[in-house]
Amino acid sequence: MEPILEDIFVTVMEGDAAATPVNVQKALDEGLSATDILNDGMIAAMTEVGRLFEEGDYFVPEMLIAARAMQAGLGVLRPYLVAEDVKPVGVIAIGTVKGDLHDIGKNLVAMMVEGAGFEIKDLGTDVAPEAFIEAIREGASVVGLSALLTTTMPRIADTIAAINDAGLRDQVKIMVGGAPVTAEYAEQIGADGYAPDASQAARLASSFVS
Ligand code: B12
């Protein structure tokens, strides 16, 4: 691997949001393609961060700062990706369901999924089913629904039902999560998948498009 890609890998893993964009610019100046920088430097680093999180060597703060470093690097890389016409692996519309204002976990999932190469449509918190439906009509192929309260968890099922009623269910994969949500609940309400944390959410999203 090019030494500068190794540098990017390391600065993303270490969550160095100052050095990552500098290294990305350096790699571009050295003539590396935006695609290689993204795949072999940044996405590779976020995959490793996910692995370390799952093994208990990294915790939420490490994952958050790595994701922020990745975002800082993406700020430099984005125009070059557009110029190279690099397509995202998919578009995910993610949001916290109606009545629920918790967004820390949802944001973490969005960052890790972006780290896996997806374009993110972040619909925010307190999101009505209609907003997810609109996002699907605009091209989202994956939907991520988050709920942190036992009282708002049923809104996940309502949202899936509304997507069904709109005749869009077969156009989209739906993944669900949040502290009260379980794999059994996900299956019961007809979601395509559940993940207990952001790292597994990124793998789940990737499995939908592979
Ligand atoms: C921070 C927090 C708040 C903040 C939220 C700030 C914000 N911007 O998010 C504030 C202060 C606003 C808040 C308000 C309330 N909160 Co609160 N809050 C919490 C707290 C302490 C942490 C949540 C958190 O951020 N965790 C860290 C993240 C990283 O973890 P996570 O959210 O679980 O997300 C991970 C996974 O679940 C998963 N995931 C999450 N979303 C998704 C989505 C997909 C698609 C996938 C695949 C995976 C996935 O991946 C994430 C990353 O690894 C929890 C307690 C707790 N320990 O969970 C209580 C908690 C969730 N809150 C609670 C309550 C009761 C409330 C209030 C009703 C309090 C009140 N009386 O006003 C209000 C509700 C407001 C509303 N309408 O939403 C209760 C819920 C109880 C219950 N059984 O329903 C909890 C459990 C506290 C408690 N023990 O009582 N809260």
PDB file of C-alpha atoms and ligand atoms in Angstrom:
ATOM      1  CA  MET A   1       0.000   0.000   0.000  1.00  0.00           C
ATOM      2  CA  GLU A   2       1.153   3.581  -0.741  1.00  0.00           C
ATOM      3  CA  PRO A   3       2.685   5.132   2.415  1.00  0.00           C
ATOM      4  CA  ILE A   4       0.257   8.055   2.265  1.00  0.00           C
ATOM      5  CA  LEU A   5      -2.719   5.642   2.282  1.00  0.00           C
ATOM      6  CA  GLU A   6      -1.251   4.020   5.374  1.00  0.00           C
ATOM      7  CA  ASP A   7      -1.010   7.481   6.949  1.00  0.00           C
ATOM      8  CA  ILE A   8      -4.688   8.128   6.167  1.00  0.00           C
ATOM      9  CA  PHE A   9      -5.627   4.719   7.579  1.00  0.00           C
ATOM     10  CA  VAL A  10      -3.773   5.536  10.816  1.00  0.00           C
ATOM     11  CA  THR A  11      -5.068   9.108  11.245  1.00  0.00           C
ATOM     12  CA  VAL A  12      -8.687   7.973  10.728  1.00  0.00           C
ATOM     13  CA  MET A  13      -8.232   5.104  13.181  1.00  0.00           C
ATOM     14  CA  GLU A  14      -6.695   7.460  15.723  1.00  0.00           C
ATOM     15  CA  GLY A  15      -9.513   9.949  15.186  1.00  0.00           C
ATOM     16  CA  ASP A  16      -7.159  12.745  14.167  1.00  0.00           C
ATOM     17  CA  ALA A  17      -9.575  15.148  12.469  1.00  0.00           C
ATOM     18  CA  ALA A  18      -6.806  17.697  11.843  1.00  0.00           C
ATOM     19  CA  ALA A  19      -4.273  15.375  10.180  1.00  0.00           C
ATOM     20  CA  THR A  20      -6.757  13.318   8.109  1.00  0.00           C
ATOM     21  CA  PRO A  21      -7.793  16.095   5.668  1.00  0.00           C
ATOM     22  CA  VAL A  22      -4.145  17.182   5.350  1.00  0.00           C
ATOM     23  CA  ASN A  23      -3.156  13.612   4.443  1.00  0.00           C
ATOM     24  CA  VAL A  24      -6.080  13.288   2.031  1.00  0.00           C
ATOM     25  CA  GLN A  25      -4.950  16.462   0.256  1.00  0.00           C
ATOM     26  CA  LYS A  26      -1.377  15.143   0.169  1.00  0.00           C
ATOM     27  CA  ALA A  27      -2.566  11.889  -1.406  1.00  0.00           C
ATOM     28  CA  LEU A  28      -4.524  13.834  -4.039  1.00  0.00           C
ATOM     29  CA  ASP A  29      -1.435  15.990  -4.725  1.00  0.00           C
ATOM     30  CA  GLU A  30       0.600  12.784  -5.164  1.00  0.00           C
ATOM     31  CA  GLY A  31      -1.838  11.783  -7.893  1.00  0.00           C
ATOM     32  CA  LEU A  32      -3.783   9.039  -6.122  1.00  0.00           C
ATOM     33  CA  SER A  33      -7.383   8.612  -7.221  1.00  0.00           C
ATOM     34  CA  ALA A  34     -10.186   9.698  -4.894  1.00  0.00           C
ATOM     35  CA  THR A  35     -11.614   6.170  -5.165  1.00  0.00           C
ATOM     36  CA  ASP A  36      -8.403   4.567  -3.872  1.00  0.00           C
ATOM     37  CA  ILE A  37      -8.123   7.111  -1.066  1.00  0.00           C
ATOM     38  CA  LEU A  38     -11.724   6.417  -0.055  1.00  0.00           C
ATOM     39  CA  ASN A  39     -11.643   2.625  -0.316  1.00  0.00           C
ATOM     40  CA  ASP A  40      -8.087   1.706   0.676  1.00  0.00           C
ATOM     41  CA  GLY A  41      -7.516   4.493   3.208  1.00  0.00           C
ATOM     42  CA  MET A  42     -10.718   5.695   4.814  1.00  0.00           C
ATOM     43  CA  ILE A  43     -13.275   2.886   4.434  1.00  0.00           C
ATOM     44  CA  ALA A  44     -10.568   0.345   5.306  1.00  0.00           C
ATOM     45  CA  ALA A  45      -9.849   2.295   8.502  1.00  0.00           C
ATOM     46  CA  MET A  46     -13.531   2.502   9.468  1.00  0.00           C
ATOM     47  CA  THR A  47     -13.904  -1.243   8.845  1.00  0.00           C
ATOM     48  CA  GLU A  48     -10.998  -1.821  11.231  1.00  0.00           C
ATOM     49  CA  VAL A  49     -12.553   0.577  13.767  1.00  0.00           C
ATOM     50  CA  GLY A  50     -15.776  -1.480  13.581  1.00  0.00           C
ATOM     51  CA  ARG A  51     -13.826  -4.697  14.126  1.00  0.00           C
ATOM     52  CA  LEU A  52     -12.012  -3.281  17.165  1.00  0.00           C
ATOM     53  CA  PHE A  53     -15.329  -2.023  18.582  1.00  0.00           C
ATOM     54  CA  GLU A  54     -16.884  -5.461  18.220  1.00  0.00           C
ATOM     55  CA  GLU A  55     -13.882  -7.049  19.935  1.00  0.00           C
ATOM     56  CA  GLY A  56     -14.166  -4.620  22.852  1.00  0.00           C
ATOM     57  CA  ASP A  57     -10.873  -2.809  22.113  1.00  0.00           C
ATOM     58  CA  TYR A  58     -12.617   0.414  20.980  1.00  0.00           C
ATOM     59  CA  PHE A  59     -15.582   2.071  22.695  1.00  0.00           C
ATOM     60  CA  VAL A  60     -18.232   4.574  21.552  1.00  0.00           C
ATOM     61  CA  PRO A  61     -15.961   7.661  22.047  1.00  0.00           C
ATOM     62  CA  GLU A  62     -13.172   6.145  19.901  1.00  0.00           C
ATOM     63  CA  MET A  63     -15.690   5.207  17.237  1.00  0.00           C
ATOM     64  CA  LEU A  64     -17.154   8.745  17.304  1.00  0.00           C
ATOM     65  CA  ILE A  65     -13.808  10.493  16.926  1.00  0.00           C
ATOM     66  CA  ALA A  66     -12.744   8.104  14.149  1.00  0.00           C
ATOM     67  CA  ALA A  67     -16.014   8.854  12.345  1.00  0.00           C
ATOM     68  CA  ARG A  68     -15.370  12.597  12.766  1.00  0.00           C
ATOM     69  CA  ALA A  69     -11.869  12.224  11.301  1.00  0.00           C
ATOM     70  CA  MET A  70     -13.412  10.323   8.380  1.00  0.00           C
ATOM     71  CA  GLN A  71     -15.941  13.129   7.870  1.00  0.00           C
ATOM     72  CA  ALA A  72     -13.161  15.748   7.962  1.00  0.00           C
ATOM     73  CA  GLY A  73     -11.294  13.790   5.279  1.00  0.00           C
ATOM     74  CA  LEU A  74     -14.467  13.408   3.222  1.00  0.00           C
ATOM     75  CA  GLY A  75     -14.809  17.205   3.238  1.00  0.00           C
ATOM     76  CA  VAL A  76     -11.629  17.389   1.124  1.00  0.00           C
ATOM     77  CA  LEU A  77     -12.377  14.290  -0.928  1.00  0.00           C
ATOM     78  CA  ARG A  78     -16.045  14.888  -1.817  1.00  0.00           C
ATOM     79  CA  PRO A  79     -15.538  17.210  -4.850  1.00  0.00           C
ATOM     80  CA  TYR A  80     -12.968  14.774  -6.283  1.00  0.00           C
ATOM     81  CA  LEU A  81     -15.345  11.840  -5.803  1.00  0.00           C
ATOM     82  CA  VAL A  82     -18.002  13.803  -7.668  1.00  0.00           C
ATOM     83  CA  ALA A  83     -15.476  14.626 -10.417  1.00  0.00           C
ATOM     84  CA  GLU A  84     -14.493  10.932 -10.700  1.00  0.00           C
ATOM     85  CA  ASP A  85     -18.218  10.106 -10.745  1.00  0.00           C
ATOM     86  CA  VAL A  86     -17.819   7.674  -7.865  1.00  0.00           C
ATOM     87  CA  LYS A  87     -21.271   6.363  -7.067  1.00  0.00           C
ATOM     88  CA  PRO A  88     -22.177   5.624  -3.458  1.00  0.00           C
ATOM     89  CA  VAL A  89     -22.820   1.911  -2.807  1.00  0.00           C
ATOM     90  CA  GLY A  90     -26.373   2.912  -1.898  1.00  0.00           C
ATOM     91  CA  VAL A  91     -28.481   5.674  -0.413  1.00  0.00           C
ATOM     92  CA  ILE A  92     -29.783   5.272   3.123  1.00  0.00           C
ATOM     93  CA  ALA A  93     -32.507   7.411   4.666  1.00  0.00           C
ATOM     94  CA  ILE A  94     -32.073   7.315   8.419  1.00  0.00           C
ATOM     95  CA  GLY A  95     -34.029   8.935  11.212  1.00  0.00           C
ATOM     96  CA  THR A  96     -35.397   8.644  14.721  1.00  0.00           C
ATOM     97  CA  VAL A  97     -39.097   7.840  14.637  1.00  0.00           C
ATOM     98  CA  LYS A  98     -42.034  10.128  15.460  1.00  0.00           C
ATOM     99  CA  GLY A  99     -42.127  11.347  19.053  1.00  0.00           C
ATOM    100  CA  ASP A 100     -38.498  10.472  19.801  1.00  0.00           C
ATOM    101  CA  LEU A 101     -35.749  13.090  20.115  1.00  0.00           C
ATOM    102  CA  HIS A 102     -32.738  10.858  20.830  1.00  0.00           C
ATOM    103  CA  ASP A 103     -30.162  11.111  18.074  1.00  0.00           C
ATOM    104  CA  ILE A 104     -26.698  10.240  19.393  1.00  0.00           C
ATOM    105  CA  GLY A 105     -26.928   6.556  18.448  1.00  0.00           C
ATOM    106  CA  LYS A 106     -28.650   7.332  15.144  1.00  0.00           C
ATOM    107  CA  ASN A 107     -25.883   9.815  14.259  1.00  0.00           C
ATOM    108  CA  LEU A 108     -23.238   7.244  15.090  1.00  0.00           C
ATOM    109  CA  VAL A 109     -24.964   4.696  12.848  1.00  0.00           C
ATOM    110  CA  ALA A 110     -25.161   7.298  10.054  1.00  0.00           C
ATOM    111  CA  MET A 111     -21.423   8.008  10.348  1.00  0.00           C
ATOM    112  CA  MET A 112     -20.436   4.344  10.300  1.00  0.00           C
ATOM    113  CA  VAL A 113     -22.752   3.608   7.378  1.00  0.00           C
ATOM    114  CA  GLU A 114     -21.258   6.583   5.521  1.00  0.00           C
ATOM    115  CA  GLY A 115     -17.879   5.050   6.355  1.00  0.00           C
ATOM    116  CA  ALA A 116     -19.051   1.923   4.511  1.00  0.00           C
ATOM    117  CA  GLY A 117     -19.582   3.986   1.335  1.00  0.00           C
ATOM    118  CA  PHE A 118     -23.268   4.951   1.546  1.00  0.00           C
ATOM    119  CA  GLU A 119     -24.782   8.350   0.815  1.00  0.00           C
ATOM    120  CA  ILE A 120     -26.687   9.450   3.906  1.00  0.00           C
ATOM    121  CA  LYS A 121     -30.046  11.214   3.927  1.00  0.00           C
ATOM    122  CA  ASP A 122     -30.327  12.122   7.590  1.00  0.00           C
ATOM    123  CA  LEU A 123     -33.973  12.912   8.268  1.00  0.00           C
ATOM    124  CA  GLY A 124     -33.250  13.890  11.883  1.00  0.00           C
ATOM    125  CA  THR A 125     -35.423  13.144  14.894  1.00  0.00           C
ATOM    126  CA  ASP A 126     -39.191  12.998  15.445  1.00  0.00           C
ATOM    127  CA  VAL A 127     -39.597  11.837  11.848  1.00  0.00           C
ATOM    128  CA  ALA A 128     -43.077  11.097  10.497  1.00  0.00           C
ATOM    129  CA  PRO A 129     -43.554   8.022   8.255  1.00  0.00           C
ATOM    130  CA  GLU A 130     -44.334  10.333   5.311  1.00  0.00           C
ATOM    131  CA  ALA A 131     -40.770  11.698   5.372  1.00  0.00           C
ATOM    132  CA  PHE A 132     -39.326   8.174   5.013  1.00  0.00           C
ATOM    133  CA  ILE A 133     -41.787   7.485   2.191  1.00  0.00           C
ATOM    134  CA  GLU A 134     -40.690  10.659   0.392  1.00  0.00           C
ATOM    135  CA  ALA A 135     -37.029   9.686   0.814  1.00  0.00           C
ATOM    136  CA  ILE A 136     -37.708   6.252  -0.739  1.00  0.00           C
ATOM    137  CA  ARG A 137     -39.504   7.926  -3.655  1.00  0.00           C
ATOM    138  CA  GLU A 138     -36.397  10.116  -4.070  1.00  0.00           C
ATOM    139  CA  GLY A 139     -34.159   7.051  -4.363  1.00  0.00           C
ATOM    140  CA  ALA A 140     -33.209   5.736  -0.915  1.00  0.00           C
ATOM    141  CA  SER A 141     -32.739   1.970  -1.181  1.00  0.00           C
ATOM    142  CA  VAL A 142     -32.164   1.403   2.538  1.00  0.00           C
ATOM    143  CA  VAL A 143     -34.111   2.881   5.443  1.00  0.00           C
ATOM    144  CA  GLY A 144     -32.772   3.014   9.009  1.00  0.00           C
ATOM    145  CA  LEU A 145     -35.275   3.502  11.841  1.00  0.00           C
ATOM    146  CA  SER A 146     -34.121   4.361  15.350  1.00  0.00           C
ATOM    147  CA  ALA A 147     -36.105   4.463  18.608  1.00  0.00           C
ATOM    148  CA  LEU A 148     -34.799   4.888  22.165  1.00  0.00           C
ATOM    149  CA  LEU A 149     -38.053   4.871  24.113  1.00  0.00           C
ATOM    150  CA  THR A 150     -40.345   1.926  24.751  1.00  0.00           C
ATOM    151  CA  THR A 151     -43.200   4.348  24.044  1.00  0.00           C
ATOM    152  CA  THR A 152     -41.881   5.265  20.568  1.00  0.00           C
ATOM    153  CA  MET A 153     -40.730   1.771  19.562  1.00  0.00           C
ATOM    154  CA  PRO A 154     -44.215   0.998  18.105  1.00  0.00           C
ATOM    155  CA  ARG A 155     -43.697   3.968  15.733  1.00  0.00           C
ATOM    156  CA  ILE A 156     -41.093   1.791  13.967  1.00  0.00           C
ATOM    157  CA  ALA A 157     -43.822  -0.742  13.180  1.00  0.00           C
ATOM    158  CA  ASP A 158     -46.159   2.106  12.113  1.00  0.00           C
ATOM    159  CA  THR A 159     -43.499   3.449   9.749  1.00  0.00           C
ATOM    160  CA  ILE A 160     -42.960   0.035   8.168  1.00  0.00           C
ATOM    161  CA  ALA A 161     -46.739  -0.361   7.802  1.00  0.00           C
ATOM    162  CA  ALA A 162     -46.966   3.064   6.123  1.00  0.00           C
ATOM    163  CA  ILE A 163     -44.153   2.114   3.693  1.00  0.00           C
ATOM    164  CA  ASN A 164     -46.114  -1.073   2.940  1.00  0.00           C
ATOM    165  CA  ASP A 165     -49.350   0.839   2.406  1.00  0.00           C
ATOM    166  CA  ALA A 166     -47.555   3.244   0.042  1.00  0.00           C
ATOM    167  CA  GLY A 167     -46.645   0.191  -2.098  1.00  0.00           C
ATOM    168  CA  LEU A 168     -42.911   0.786  -1.629  1.00  0.00           C
ATOM    169  CA  ARG A 169     -41.935  -2.121   0.626  1.00  0.00           C
ATOM    170  CA  ASP A 170     -40.285  -4.192  -2.125  1.00  0.00           C
ATOM    171  CA  GLN A 171     -38.108  -1.244  -3.239  1.00  0.00           C
ATOM    172  CA  VAL A 172     -36.332  -0.869   0.077  1.00  0.00           C
ATOM    173  CA  LYS A 173     -34.453  -2.730   2.792  1.00  0.00           C
ATOM    174  CA  ILE A 174     -35.374  -1.658   6.300  1.00  0.00           C
ATOM    175  CA  MET A 175     -33.041  -1.907   9.270  1.00  0.00           C
ATOM    176  CA  VAL A 176     -34.014  -1.020  12.802  1.00  0.00           C
ATOM    177  CA  GLY A 177     -32.267  -0.341  16.080  1.00  0.00           C
ATOM    178  CA  GLY A 178     -32.103   1.577  19.331  1.00  0.00           C
ATOM    179  CA  ALA A 179     -31.799   0.509  22.966  1.00  0.00           C
ATOM    180  CA  PRO A 180     -35.255  -1.104  23.442  1.00  0.00           C
ATOM    181  CA  VAL A 181     -35.291  -2.775  20.005  1.00  0.00           C
ATOM    182  CA  THR A 182     -34.430  -6.477  19.679  1.00  0.00           C
ATOM    183  CA  ALA A 183     -33.853  -8.879  16.802  1.00  0.00           C
ATOM    184  CA  GLU A 184     -37.092 -10.670  17.720  1.00  0.00           C
ATOM    185  CA  TYR A 185     -39.060  -7.417  17.586  1.00  0.00           C
ATOM    186  CA  ALA A 186     -37.474  -6.552  14.233  1.00  0.00           C
ATOM    187  CA  GLU A 187     -38.575  -9.884  12.814  1.00  0.00           C
ATOM    188  CA  GLN A 188     -42.036  -9.602  14.311  1.00  0.00           C
ATOM    189  CA  ILE A 189     -42.706  -6.230  12.625  1.00  0.00           C
ATOM    190  CA  GLY A 190     -41.291  -7.286   9.255  1.00  0.00           C
ATOM    191  CA  ALA A 191     -37.991  -5.374   9.207  1.00  0.00           C
ATOM    192  CA  ASP A 192     -35.181  -6.786   7.052  1.00  0.00           C
ATOM    193  CA  GLY A 193     -32.621  -6.573   9.818  1.00  0.00           C
ATOM    194  CA  TYR A 194     -31.611  -5.377  13.258  1.00  0.00           C
ATOM    195  CA  ALA A 195     -28.236  -4.303  14.589  1.00  0.00           C
ATOM    196  CA  PRO A 196     -27.333  -3.616  18.215  1.00  0.00           C
ATOM    197  CA  ASP A 197     -24.614  -1.075  17.430  1.00  0.00           C
ATOM    198  CA  ALA A 198     -23.246   1.197  14.722  1.00  0.00           C
ATOM    199  CA  SER A 199     -20.519  -1.123  13.563  1.00  0.00           C
ATOM    200  CA  GLN A 200     -22.899  -4.032  12.984  1.00  0.00           C
ATOM    201  CA  ALA A 201     -25.355  -1.582  11.399  1.00  0.00           C
ATOM    202  CA  ALA A 202     -22.699  -0.701   8.802  1.00  0.00           C
ATOM    203  CA  ARG A 203     -22.136  -4.383   8.045  1.00  0.00           C
ATOM    204  CA  LEU A 204     -25.867  -5.007   7.817  1.00  0.00           C
ATOM    205  CA  ALA A 205     -26.344  -2.089   5.403  1.00  0.00           C
ATOM    206  CA  SER A 206     -23.464  -3.374   3.253  1.00  0.00           C
ATOM    207  CA  SER A 207     -25.013  -6.854   3.181  1.00  0.00           C
ATOM    208  CA  PHE A 208     -28.189  -5.346   1.679  1.00  0.00           C
ATOM    209  CA  VAL A 209     -26.334  -4.013  -1.357  1.00  0.00           C
ATOM    210  CA  SER A 210     -23.659  -6.690  -1.884  1.00  0.00           C
TER     211      SER A 210
HETATM  212  C1  B12 B   1     -28.869  11.127  26.126  1.00  0.00           C
HETATM  213  C2  B12 B   1     -30.270  10.740  26.535  1.00  0.00           C
HETATM  214  C3  B12 B   1     -31.291  11.693  26.397  1.00  0.00           C
HETATM  215  C4  B12 B   1     -31.047  13.053  25.743  1.00  0.00           C
HETATM  216  C5  B12 B   1     -31.014  12.850  24.204  1.00  0.00           C
HETATM  217  C6  B12 B   1     -30.020  13.774  23.544  1.00  0.00           C
HETATM  218  C7  B12 B   1     -29.804  13.382  22.111  1.00  0.00           C
HETATM  219  N1  B12 B   1     -29.465  14.385  21.333  1.00  0.00           N
HETATM  220  O1  B12 B   1     -29.920  12.238  21.713  1.00  0.00           O
HETATM  221  C8  B12 B   1     -32.290  13.852  26.245  1.00  0.00           C
HETATM  222  C9  B12 B   1     -31.922  14.576  27.520  1.00  0.00           C
HETATM  223  C10 B12 B   1     -32.879  14.849  25.255  1.00  0.00           C
HETATM  224  C11 B12 B   1     -33.264  12.715  26.603  1.00  0.00           C
HETATM  225  C12 B12 B   1     -34.626  12.918  26.736  1.00  0.00           C
HETATM  226  C13 B12 B   1     -35.494  11.930  27.180  1.00  0.00           C
HETATM  227  N2  B12 B   1     -35.185  10.695  27.601  1.00  0.00           N
HETATM  228 CO1  B12 B   1     -33.422   9.932  27.334  1.00  0.00          CO
HETATM  229  N3  B12 B   1     -31.780   9.118  27.448  1.00  0.00           N
HETATM  230  C14 B12 B   1     -30.544   9.443  27.077  1.00  0.00           C
HETATM  231  C15 B12 B   1     -29.530   8.339  27.453  1.00  0.00           C
HETATM  232  C16 B12 B   1     -28.862   8.786  28.751  1.00  0.00           C
HETATM  233  C17 B12 B   1     -28.447   8.002  26.462  1.00  0.00           C
HETATM  234  C18 B12 B   1     -28.924   7.615  25.045  1.00  0.00           C
HETATM  235  C19 B12 B   1     -27.718   7.549  24.162  1.00  0.00           C
HETATM  236  O2  B12 B   1     -27.401   8.522  23.475  1.00  0.00           O
HETATM  237  N4  B12 B   1     -26.976   6.431  24.216  1.00  0.00           N
HETATM  238  C20 B12 B   1     -25.691   6.264  23.490  1.00  0.00           C
HETATM  239  C21 B12 B   1     -25.927   5.747  22.065  1.00  0.00           C
HETATM  240  C22 B12 B   1     -24.566   5.600  21.381  1.00  0.00           C
HETATM  241  O3  B12 B   1     -26.512   4.487  22.160  1.00  0.00           O
HETATM  242  P1  B12 B   1     -27.915   4.122  21.473  1.00  0.00           P
HETATM  243  O4  B12 B   1     -28.735   5.343  21.366  1.00  0.00           O
HETATM  244  O5  B12 B   1     -28.502   2.926  22.134  1.00  0.00           O
HETATM  245  O6  B12 B   1     -27.527   3.752  19.980  1.00  0.00           O
HETATM  246  C23 B12 B   1     -26.799   2.585  19.620  1.00  0.00           C
HETATM  247  C24 B12 B   1     -27.667   1.340  19.358  1.00  0.00           C
HETATM  248  O7  B12 B   1     -28.904   1.376  20.047  1.00  0.00           O
HETATM  249  C25 B12 B   1     -27.788   1.277  17.865  1.00  0.00           C
HETATM  250  N5  B12 B   1     -28.820   2.058  17.175  1.00  0.00           N
HETATM  251  C26 B12 B   1     -29.428   3.217  17.531  1.00  0.00           C
HETATM  252  N6  B12 B   1     -30.237   3.643  16.568  1.00  0.00           N
HETATM  253  C27 B12 B   1     -30.156   2.751  15.553  1.00  0.00           C
HETATM  254  C28 B12 B   1     -30.788   2.716  14.310  1.00  0.00           C
HETATM  255  C29 B12 B   1     -30.526   1.665  13.452  1.00  0.00           C
HETATM  256  C30 B12 B   1     -31.188   1.648  12.129  1.00  0.00           C
HETATM  257  C31 B12 B   1     -29.650   0.614  13.852  1.00  0.00           C
HETATM  258  C32 B12 B   1     -29.424  -0.515  12.949  1.00  0.00           C
HETATM  259  C33 B12 B   1     -29.009   0.651  15.088  1.00  0.00           C
HETATM  260  C34 B12 B   1     -29.258   1.719  15.932  1.00  0.00           C
HETATM  261  O8  B12 B   1     -26.530   1.767  17.440  1.00  0.00           O
HETATM  262  C35 B12 B   1     -26.200   2.893  18.269  1.00  0.00           C
HETATM  263  C36 B12 B   1     -24.718   3.107  18.256  1.00  0.00           C
HETATM  264  O9  B12 B   1     -23.976   2.007  18.718  1.00  0.00           O
HETATM  265  C37 B12 B   1     -30.487   7.098  27.662  1.00  0.00           C
HETATM  266  C38 B12 B   1     -29.992   6.046  28.653  1.00  0.00           C
HETATM  267  C39 B12 B   1     -29.249   4.938  27.965  1.00  0.00           C
HETATM  268  N7  B12 B   1     -28.282   4.414  28.657  1.00  0.00           N
HETATM  269  O10 B12 B   1     -29.543   4.545  26.832  1.00  0.00           O
HETATM  270  C40 B12 B   1     -31.771   7.798  28.142  1.00  0.00           C
HETATM  271  C41 B12 B   1     -33.155   7.119  27.904  1.00  0.00           C
HETATM  272  C42 B12 B   1     -33.213   6.508  26.519  1.00  0.00           C
HETATM  273  N8  B12 B   1     -34.083   8.242  27.978  1.00  0.00           N
HETATM  274  C43 B12 B   1     -35.156   7.939  28.598  1.00  0.00           C
HETATM  275  C44 B12 B   1     -36.238   8.814  28.817  1.00  0.00           C
HETATM  276  C45 B12 B   1     -37.393   8.306  29.669  1.00  0.00           C
HETATM  277  C46 B12 B   1     -36.234  10.124  28.274  1.00  0.00           C
HETATM  278  C47 B12 B   1     -37.342  11.175  28.415  1.00  0.00           C
HETATM  279  C48 B12 B   1     -38.784  10.637  28.245  1.00  0.00           C
HETATM  280  C49 B12 B   1     -37.146  11.850  29.763  1.00  0.00           C
HETATM  281  C50 B12 B   1     -38.212  12.859  30.144  1.00  0.00           C
HETATM  282  N9  B12 B   1     -39.015  12.468  31.129  1.00  0.00           N
HETATM  283  O11 B12 B   1     -38.308  13.901  29.527  1.00  0.00           O
HETATM  284  C51 B12 B   1     -36.978  12.188  27.315  1.00  0.00           C
HETATM  285  C52 B12 B   1     -37.684  11.845  25.989  1.00  0.00           C
HETATM  286  C53 B12 B   1     -37.537  12.912  24.969  1.00  0.00           C
HETATM  287  C54 B12 B   1     -38.045  12.419  23.641  1.00  0.00           C
HETATM  288  N10 B12 B   1     -39.286  12.747  23.299  1.00  0.00           N
HETATM  289  O12 B12 B   1     -37.346  11.726  22.950  1.00  0.00           O
HETATM  290  C55 B12 B   1     -35.164   6.480  29.065  1.00  0.00           C
HETATM  291  C56 B12 B   1     -36.051   5.586  28.210  1.00  0.00           C
HETATM  292  C57 B12 B   1     -36.830   4.609  29.073  1.00  0.00           C
HETATM  293  C58 B12 B   1     -37.716   3.756  28.251  1.00  0.00           C
HETATM  294  N11 B12 B   1     -37.703   2.489  28.587  1.00  0.00           N
HETATM  295  O13 B12 B   1     -38.391   4.163  27.372  1.00  0.00           O
HETATM  296  C59 B12 B   1     -33.671   6.131  29.047  1.00  0.00           C
HETATM  297  C60 B12 B   1     -33.365   4.650  28.773  1.00  0.00           C
HETATM  298  C61 B12 B   1     -33.099   6.551  30.441  1.00  0.00           C
HETATM  299  C62 B12 B   1     -33.625   5.708  31.567  1.00  0.00           C
HETATM  300  N12 B12 B   1     -32.884   4.718  32.018  1.00  0.00           N
HETATM  301  O14 B12 B   1     -34.705   5.960  32.035  1.00  0.00           O
HETATM  302  N13 B12 B   1     -32.610  11.574  26.783  1.00  0.00           N
END
